[in-house]
Tab-separated table of C-alpha atoms in Angstrom:
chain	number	residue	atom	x	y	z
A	1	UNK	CA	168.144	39.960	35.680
A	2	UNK	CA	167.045	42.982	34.566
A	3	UNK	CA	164.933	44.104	31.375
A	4	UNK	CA	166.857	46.106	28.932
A	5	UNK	CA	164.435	48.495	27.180
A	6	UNK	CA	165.170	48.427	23.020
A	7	UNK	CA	162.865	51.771	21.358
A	8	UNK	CA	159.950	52.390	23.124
A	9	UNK	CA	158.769	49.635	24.703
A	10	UNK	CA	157.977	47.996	21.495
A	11	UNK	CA	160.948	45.144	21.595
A	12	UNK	CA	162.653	44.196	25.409
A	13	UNK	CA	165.743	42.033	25.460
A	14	UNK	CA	166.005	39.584	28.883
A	15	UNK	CA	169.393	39.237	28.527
A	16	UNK	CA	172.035	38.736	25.627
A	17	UNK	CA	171.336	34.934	25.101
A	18	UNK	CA	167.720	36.211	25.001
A	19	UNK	CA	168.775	38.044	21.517
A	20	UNK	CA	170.944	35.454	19.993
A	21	UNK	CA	167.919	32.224	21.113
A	22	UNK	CA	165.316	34.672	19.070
A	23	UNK	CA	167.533	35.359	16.099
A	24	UNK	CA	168.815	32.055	15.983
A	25	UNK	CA	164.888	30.945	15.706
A	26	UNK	CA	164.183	33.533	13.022
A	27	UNK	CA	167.613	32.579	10.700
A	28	UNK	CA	166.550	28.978	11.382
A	29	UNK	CA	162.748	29.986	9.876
A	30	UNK	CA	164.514	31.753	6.812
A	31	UNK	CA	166.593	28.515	6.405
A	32	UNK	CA	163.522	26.619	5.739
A	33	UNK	CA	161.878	28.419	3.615
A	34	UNK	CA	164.697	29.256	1.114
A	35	UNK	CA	165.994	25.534	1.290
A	36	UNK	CA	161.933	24.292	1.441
A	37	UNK	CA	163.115	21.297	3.878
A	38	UNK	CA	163.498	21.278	7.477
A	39	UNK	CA	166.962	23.248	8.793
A	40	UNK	CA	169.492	21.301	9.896
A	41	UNK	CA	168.673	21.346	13.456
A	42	UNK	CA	165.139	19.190	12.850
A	43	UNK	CA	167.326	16.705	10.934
A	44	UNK	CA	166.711	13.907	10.486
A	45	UNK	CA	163.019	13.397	10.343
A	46	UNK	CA	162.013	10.381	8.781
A	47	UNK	CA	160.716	10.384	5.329
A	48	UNK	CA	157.813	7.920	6.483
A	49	UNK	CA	156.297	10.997	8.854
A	50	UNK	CA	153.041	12.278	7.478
A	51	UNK	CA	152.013	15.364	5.747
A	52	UNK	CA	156.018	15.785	6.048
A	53	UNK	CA	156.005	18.773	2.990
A	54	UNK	CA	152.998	20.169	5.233
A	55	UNK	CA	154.831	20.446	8.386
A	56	UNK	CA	158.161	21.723	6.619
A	57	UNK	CA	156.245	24.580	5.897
A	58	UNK	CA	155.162	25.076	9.332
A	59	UNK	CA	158.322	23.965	11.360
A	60	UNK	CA	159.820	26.892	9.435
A	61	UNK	CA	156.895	29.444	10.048
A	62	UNK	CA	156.851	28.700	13.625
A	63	UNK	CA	160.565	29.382	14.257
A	64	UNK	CA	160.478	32.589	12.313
A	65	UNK	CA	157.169	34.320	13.975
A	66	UNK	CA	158.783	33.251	17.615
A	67	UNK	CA	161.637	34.386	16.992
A	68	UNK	CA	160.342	37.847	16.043
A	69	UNK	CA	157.861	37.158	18.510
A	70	UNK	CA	160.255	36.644	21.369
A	71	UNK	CA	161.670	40.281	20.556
A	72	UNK	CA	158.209	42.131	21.213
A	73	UNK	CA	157.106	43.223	24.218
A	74	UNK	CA	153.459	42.224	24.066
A	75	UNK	CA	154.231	39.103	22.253
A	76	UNK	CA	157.230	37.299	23.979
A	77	UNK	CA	154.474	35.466	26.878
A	78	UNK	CA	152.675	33.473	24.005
A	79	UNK	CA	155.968	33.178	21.434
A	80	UNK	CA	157.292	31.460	24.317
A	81	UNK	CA	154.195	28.799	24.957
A	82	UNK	CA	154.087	28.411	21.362
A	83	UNK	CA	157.635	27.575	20.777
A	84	UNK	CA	157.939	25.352	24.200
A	85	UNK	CA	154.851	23.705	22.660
A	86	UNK	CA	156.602	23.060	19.450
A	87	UNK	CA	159.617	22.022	20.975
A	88	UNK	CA	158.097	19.613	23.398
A	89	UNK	CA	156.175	17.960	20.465
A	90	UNK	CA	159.169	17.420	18.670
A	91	UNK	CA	161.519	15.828	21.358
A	92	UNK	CA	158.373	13.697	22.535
A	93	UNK	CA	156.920	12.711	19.575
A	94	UNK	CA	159.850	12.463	16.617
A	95	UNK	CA	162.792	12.512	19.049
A	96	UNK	CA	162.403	10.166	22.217
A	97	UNK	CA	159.778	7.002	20.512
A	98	UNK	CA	162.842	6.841	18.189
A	99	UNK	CA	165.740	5.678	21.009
A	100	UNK	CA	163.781	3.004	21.828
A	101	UNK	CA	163.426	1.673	18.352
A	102	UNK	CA	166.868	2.607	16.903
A	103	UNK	CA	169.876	3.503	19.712
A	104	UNK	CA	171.688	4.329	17.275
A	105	UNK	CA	174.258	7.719	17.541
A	106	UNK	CA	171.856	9.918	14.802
A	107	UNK	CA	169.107	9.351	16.960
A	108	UNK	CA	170.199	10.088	20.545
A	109	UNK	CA	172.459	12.335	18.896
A	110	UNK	CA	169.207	14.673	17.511
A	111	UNK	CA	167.322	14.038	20.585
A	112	UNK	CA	169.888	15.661	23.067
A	113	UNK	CA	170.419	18.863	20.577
A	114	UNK	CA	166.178	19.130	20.474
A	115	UNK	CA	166.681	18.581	24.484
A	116	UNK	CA	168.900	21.667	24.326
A	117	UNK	CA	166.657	23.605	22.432
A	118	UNK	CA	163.457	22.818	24.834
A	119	UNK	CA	165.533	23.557	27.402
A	120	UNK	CA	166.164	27.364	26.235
A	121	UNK	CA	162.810	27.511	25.412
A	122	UNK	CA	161.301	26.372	28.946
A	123	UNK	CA	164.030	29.175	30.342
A	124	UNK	CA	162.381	31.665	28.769
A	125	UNK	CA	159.024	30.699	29.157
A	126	UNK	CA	159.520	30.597	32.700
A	127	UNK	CA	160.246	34.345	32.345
A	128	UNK	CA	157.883	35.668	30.322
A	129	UNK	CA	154.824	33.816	31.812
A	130	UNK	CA	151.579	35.353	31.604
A	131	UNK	CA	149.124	35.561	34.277
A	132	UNK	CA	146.828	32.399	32.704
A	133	UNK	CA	150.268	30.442	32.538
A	134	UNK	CA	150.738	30.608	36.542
A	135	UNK	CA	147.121	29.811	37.148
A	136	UNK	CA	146.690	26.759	35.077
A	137	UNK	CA	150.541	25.818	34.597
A	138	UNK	CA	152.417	26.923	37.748
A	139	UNK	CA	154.649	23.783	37.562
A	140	UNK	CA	155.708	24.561	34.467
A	141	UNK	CA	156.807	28.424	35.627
A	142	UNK	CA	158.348	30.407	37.600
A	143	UNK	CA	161.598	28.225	39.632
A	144	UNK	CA	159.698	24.575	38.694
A	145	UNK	CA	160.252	25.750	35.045
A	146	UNK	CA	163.329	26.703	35.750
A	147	UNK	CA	164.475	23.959	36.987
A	148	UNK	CA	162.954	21.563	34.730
A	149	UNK	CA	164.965	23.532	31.584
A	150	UNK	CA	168.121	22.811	33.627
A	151	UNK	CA	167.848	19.138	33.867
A	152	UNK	CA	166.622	18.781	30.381
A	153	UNK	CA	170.007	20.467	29.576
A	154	UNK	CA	171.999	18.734	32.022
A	155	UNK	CA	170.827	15.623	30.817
A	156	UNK	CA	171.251	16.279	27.240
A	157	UNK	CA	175.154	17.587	27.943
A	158	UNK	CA	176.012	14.096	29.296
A	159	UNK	CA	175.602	12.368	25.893
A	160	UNK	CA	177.367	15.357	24.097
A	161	UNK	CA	180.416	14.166	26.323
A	162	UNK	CA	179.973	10.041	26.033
A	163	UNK	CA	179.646	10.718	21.878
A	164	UNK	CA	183.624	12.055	22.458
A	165	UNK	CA	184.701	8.951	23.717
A	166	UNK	CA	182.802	6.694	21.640
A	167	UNK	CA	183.829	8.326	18.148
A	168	UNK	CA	187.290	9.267	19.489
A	169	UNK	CA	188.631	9.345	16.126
A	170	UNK	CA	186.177	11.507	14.335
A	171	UNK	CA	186.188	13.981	17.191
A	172	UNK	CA	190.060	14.183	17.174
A	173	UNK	CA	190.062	14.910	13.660
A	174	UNK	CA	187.930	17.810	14.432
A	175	UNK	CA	190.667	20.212	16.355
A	176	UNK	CA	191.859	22.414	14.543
A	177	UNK	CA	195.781	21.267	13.200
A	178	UNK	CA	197.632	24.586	14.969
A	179	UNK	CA	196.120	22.523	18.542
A	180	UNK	CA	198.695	19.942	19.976
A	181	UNK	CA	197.461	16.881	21.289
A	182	UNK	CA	194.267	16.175	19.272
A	183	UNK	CA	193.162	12.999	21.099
A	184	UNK	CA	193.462	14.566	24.265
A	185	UNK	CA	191.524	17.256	23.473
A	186	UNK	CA	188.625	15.026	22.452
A	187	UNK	CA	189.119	13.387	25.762
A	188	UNK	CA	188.870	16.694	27.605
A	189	UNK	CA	185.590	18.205	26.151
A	190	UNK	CA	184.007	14.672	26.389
A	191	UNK	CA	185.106	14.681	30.283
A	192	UNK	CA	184.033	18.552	30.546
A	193	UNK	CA	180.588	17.675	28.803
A	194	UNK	CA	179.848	15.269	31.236
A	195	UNK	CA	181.297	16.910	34.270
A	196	UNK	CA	179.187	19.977	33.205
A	197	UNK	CA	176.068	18.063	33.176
A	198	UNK	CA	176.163	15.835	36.463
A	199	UNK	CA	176.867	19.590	37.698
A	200	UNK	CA	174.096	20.796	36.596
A	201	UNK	CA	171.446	17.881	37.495
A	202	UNK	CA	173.282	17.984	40.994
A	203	UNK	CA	173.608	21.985	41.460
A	204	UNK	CA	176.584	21.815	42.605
A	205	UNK	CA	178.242	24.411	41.055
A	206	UNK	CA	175.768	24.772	38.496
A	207	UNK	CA	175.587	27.977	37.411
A	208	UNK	CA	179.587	28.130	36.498
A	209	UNK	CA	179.129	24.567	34.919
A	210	UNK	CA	176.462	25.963	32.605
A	211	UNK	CA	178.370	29.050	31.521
A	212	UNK	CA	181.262	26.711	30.849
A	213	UNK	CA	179.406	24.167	28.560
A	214	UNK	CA	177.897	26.723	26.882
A	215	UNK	CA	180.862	28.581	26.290
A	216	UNK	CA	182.783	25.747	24.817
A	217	UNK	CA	180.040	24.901	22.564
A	218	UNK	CA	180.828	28.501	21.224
A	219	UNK	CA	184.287	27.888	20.970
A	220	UNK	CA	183.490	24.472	19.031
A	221	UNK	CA	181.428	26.897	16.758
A	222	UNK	CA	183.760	29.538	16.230
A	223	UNK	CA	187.413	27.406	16.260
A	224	UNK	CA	186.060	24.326	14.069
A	225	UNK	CA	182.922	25.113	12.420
A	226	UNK	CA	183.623	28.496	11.368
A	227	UNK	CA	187.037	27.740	9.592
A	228	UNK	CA	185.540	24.655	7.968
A	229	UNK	CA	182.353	26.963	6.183
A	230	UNK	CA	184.725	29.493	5.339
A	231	UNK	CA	186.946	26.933	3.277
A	232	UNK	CA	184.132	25.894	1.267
A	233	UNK	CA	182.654	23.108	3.225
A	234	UNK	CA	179.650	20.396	1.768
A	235	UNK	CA	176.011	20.939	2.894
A	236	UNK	CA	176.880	17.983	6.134
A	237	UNK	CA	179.917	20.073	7.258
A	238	UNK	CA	177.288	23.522	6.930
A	239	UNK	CA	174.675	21.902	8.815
A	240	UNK	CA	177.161	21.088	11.436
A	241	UNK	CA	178.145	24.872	11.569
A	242	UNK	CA	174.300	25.905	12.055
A	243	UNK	CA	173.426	22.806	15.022
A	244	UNK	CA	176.726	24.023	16.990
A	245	UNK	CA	175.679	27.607	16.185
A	246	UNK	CA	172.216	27.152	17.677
A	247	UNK	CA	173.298	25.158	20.535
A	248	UNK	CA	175.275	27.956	21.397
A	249	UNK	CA	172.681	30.091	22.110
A	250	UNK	CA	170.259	27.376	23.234
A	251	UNK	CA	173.369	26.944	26.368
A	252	UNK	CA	173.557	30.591	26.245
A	253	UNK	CA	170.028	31.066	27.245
A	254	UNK	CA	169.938	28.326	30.036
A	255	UNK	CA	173.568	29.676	31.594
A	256	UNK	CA	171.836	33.194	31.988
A	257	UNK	CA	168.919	31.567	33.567
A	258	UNK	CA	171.657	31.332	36.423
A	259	UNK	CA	172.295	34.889	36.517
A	260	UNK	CA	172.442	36.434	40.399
A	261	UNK	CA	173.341	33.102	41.748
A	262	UNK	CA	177.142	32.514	43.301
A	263	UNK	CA	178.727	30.889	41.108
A	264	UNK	CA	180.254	28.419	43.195
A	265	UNK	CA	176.702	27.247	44.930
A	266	UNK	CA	176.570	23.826	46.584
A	267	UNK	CA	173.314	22.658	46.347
A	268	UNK	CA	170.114	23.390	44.376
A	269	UNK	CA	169.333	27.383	45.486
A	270	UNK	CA	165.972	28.261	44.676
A	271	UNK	CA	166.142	30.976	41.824
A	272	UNK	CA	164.242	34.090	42.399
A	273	UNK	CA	162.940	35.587	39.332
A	274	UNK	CA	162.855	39.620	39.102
A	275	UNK	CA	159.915	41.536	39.306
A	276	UNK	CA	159.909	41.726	35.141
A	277	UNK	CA	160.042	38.200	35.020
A	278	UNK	CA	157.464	37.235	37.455
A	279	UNK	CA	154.829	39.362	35.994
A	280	UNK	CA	153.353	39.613	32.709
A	281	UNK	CA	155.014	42.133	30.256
A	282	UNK	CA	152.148	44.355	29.878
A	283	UNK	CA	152.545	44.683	33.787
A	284	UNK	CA	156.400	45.339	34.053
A	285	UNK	CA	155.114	48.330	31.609
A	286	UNK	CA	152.427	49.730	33.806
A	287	UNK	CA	149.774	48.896	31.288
């Protein structure tokens, strides 16, 4: 995957899901500061978690300055580490303690879209690693990071699909009334969720199984959500909108990740990162 060059050499885009992770992460930093709460991604956090006005503040900071931060040239390599950072923190510390207290579906629910998240942020700090990241972290860069982001998505896919068949109902009520069929739709995506990610845990097929996934989290976006904002929906129903918005481009990030790979690969095939990726940025510049 190639760098495309943006001005002069002051902002590089990766690729298109590149664009849409980082201004996802800025729009989700702008969220929290106008609403002065965590966006609706973060939800829920517990009202029992300290400082929690404190780290509102700083949830929201962090995903606007890596957002911006994954746009600039000389400052993608440590808006990457910061955000994978922040990420990991919040899937390990307020996500994952949580299933084993409460199984309920709010809780695995938020863990598997943070596990989506962490997943586009590994992708792309696999690319953008600096030279101190492969000397002290080489197994989280390069192809091990690489594949690490794709089982974190593949395993967070699987529960996207179960959470079909288990609210049946609720998800049926969801397609959009000009669709036939309602409850087999929900049985479909619930099937092609899963399918997806024992694809991509597997490899077999992995890199169309992404793409898919990632595409019909899109269409979820822009078939249900977008319809249901633009008739006036509640603040649940516009929180909805923004999750399936930025999962969208969390899958989007992790399907390019794929990119220059056969799509119908049997197997895991080691990934070789371009020269732009594999060096720092200030190198791929000639500085």
């Amino acid at each position: 995957m190639n760098w495309k060059t943006k001005g002069r050499g002051f902002i590089r885009i990766a690729s298109a899901g590149h664009a849409a992770f980082a201004a996802t992460m800025i729009i989700l930093g702008i969220l929290g500061l106008i609403k002065r709460d965590f966006a609706a991604l973060w939800q829920p956090v517990p009202k029992s978690v300290p400082a929690r006005e404190v780290l509102i503040y700083l949830c929201a900071f962090i995903s606007l300055a890596s957002g911006i931060g994954l746009l600039l040239e000389r400052a993608a390599a440590t808006a990457a580490r910061v955000l994978l950072a922040y990420l990991l923190l919040w899937l390990l510390v307020l996500r994952m303690p949580l299933i084993f207290i409460s199984l309920t579906v709010n809780v695995w629910w938020a863990s598997c879209q943070t596990g989506v998240m962490t997943a586009a942020a590994w992708v792309l700090y696999a690319w953008f690693a600096a030279d101190w990241d492969r000397r002290h972290l080489p197994f989280a860069t390069g192809d091990n990071g690489l594949r690490i982001a794709r089982v974190l998505y593949g395993f967070a896919l699987i529960p996207f699909g179960l959470a079909h068949f288990i609210y049946l109902q609720v998800t049926a009520d969801l397609v959009p009334g000009w669709l036939p069929a309602h409850v087999a739709w929900a049985y479909f995506t619930g099937c092609t969720f899963i399918a997806a990610g024992v694809a991509v845990l597997i490899g077999v097929y992995a890199k169309l199984a992404a793409t898919l996934s990632a595409l019909q989290i899109g269409l979820f976006t822009l078939v249900v959500w977008v319809p249901v904002v633009a008739a006036g929906a509640n603040a649940s129903r516009r929180a909805e909108f923004v999750v399936s918005w930025a999962l969208t481009a969390g899958g989007w990030v992790v399907a390019d990740s794929y990119r220059g790979m056969p799509w119908f690969a049997l197997g895991k095939l080691r990934t070789q990162l371009c020269r732009n990726q594999t060096y720092p940025i200030e190198k791929a510049n000639g500085s």
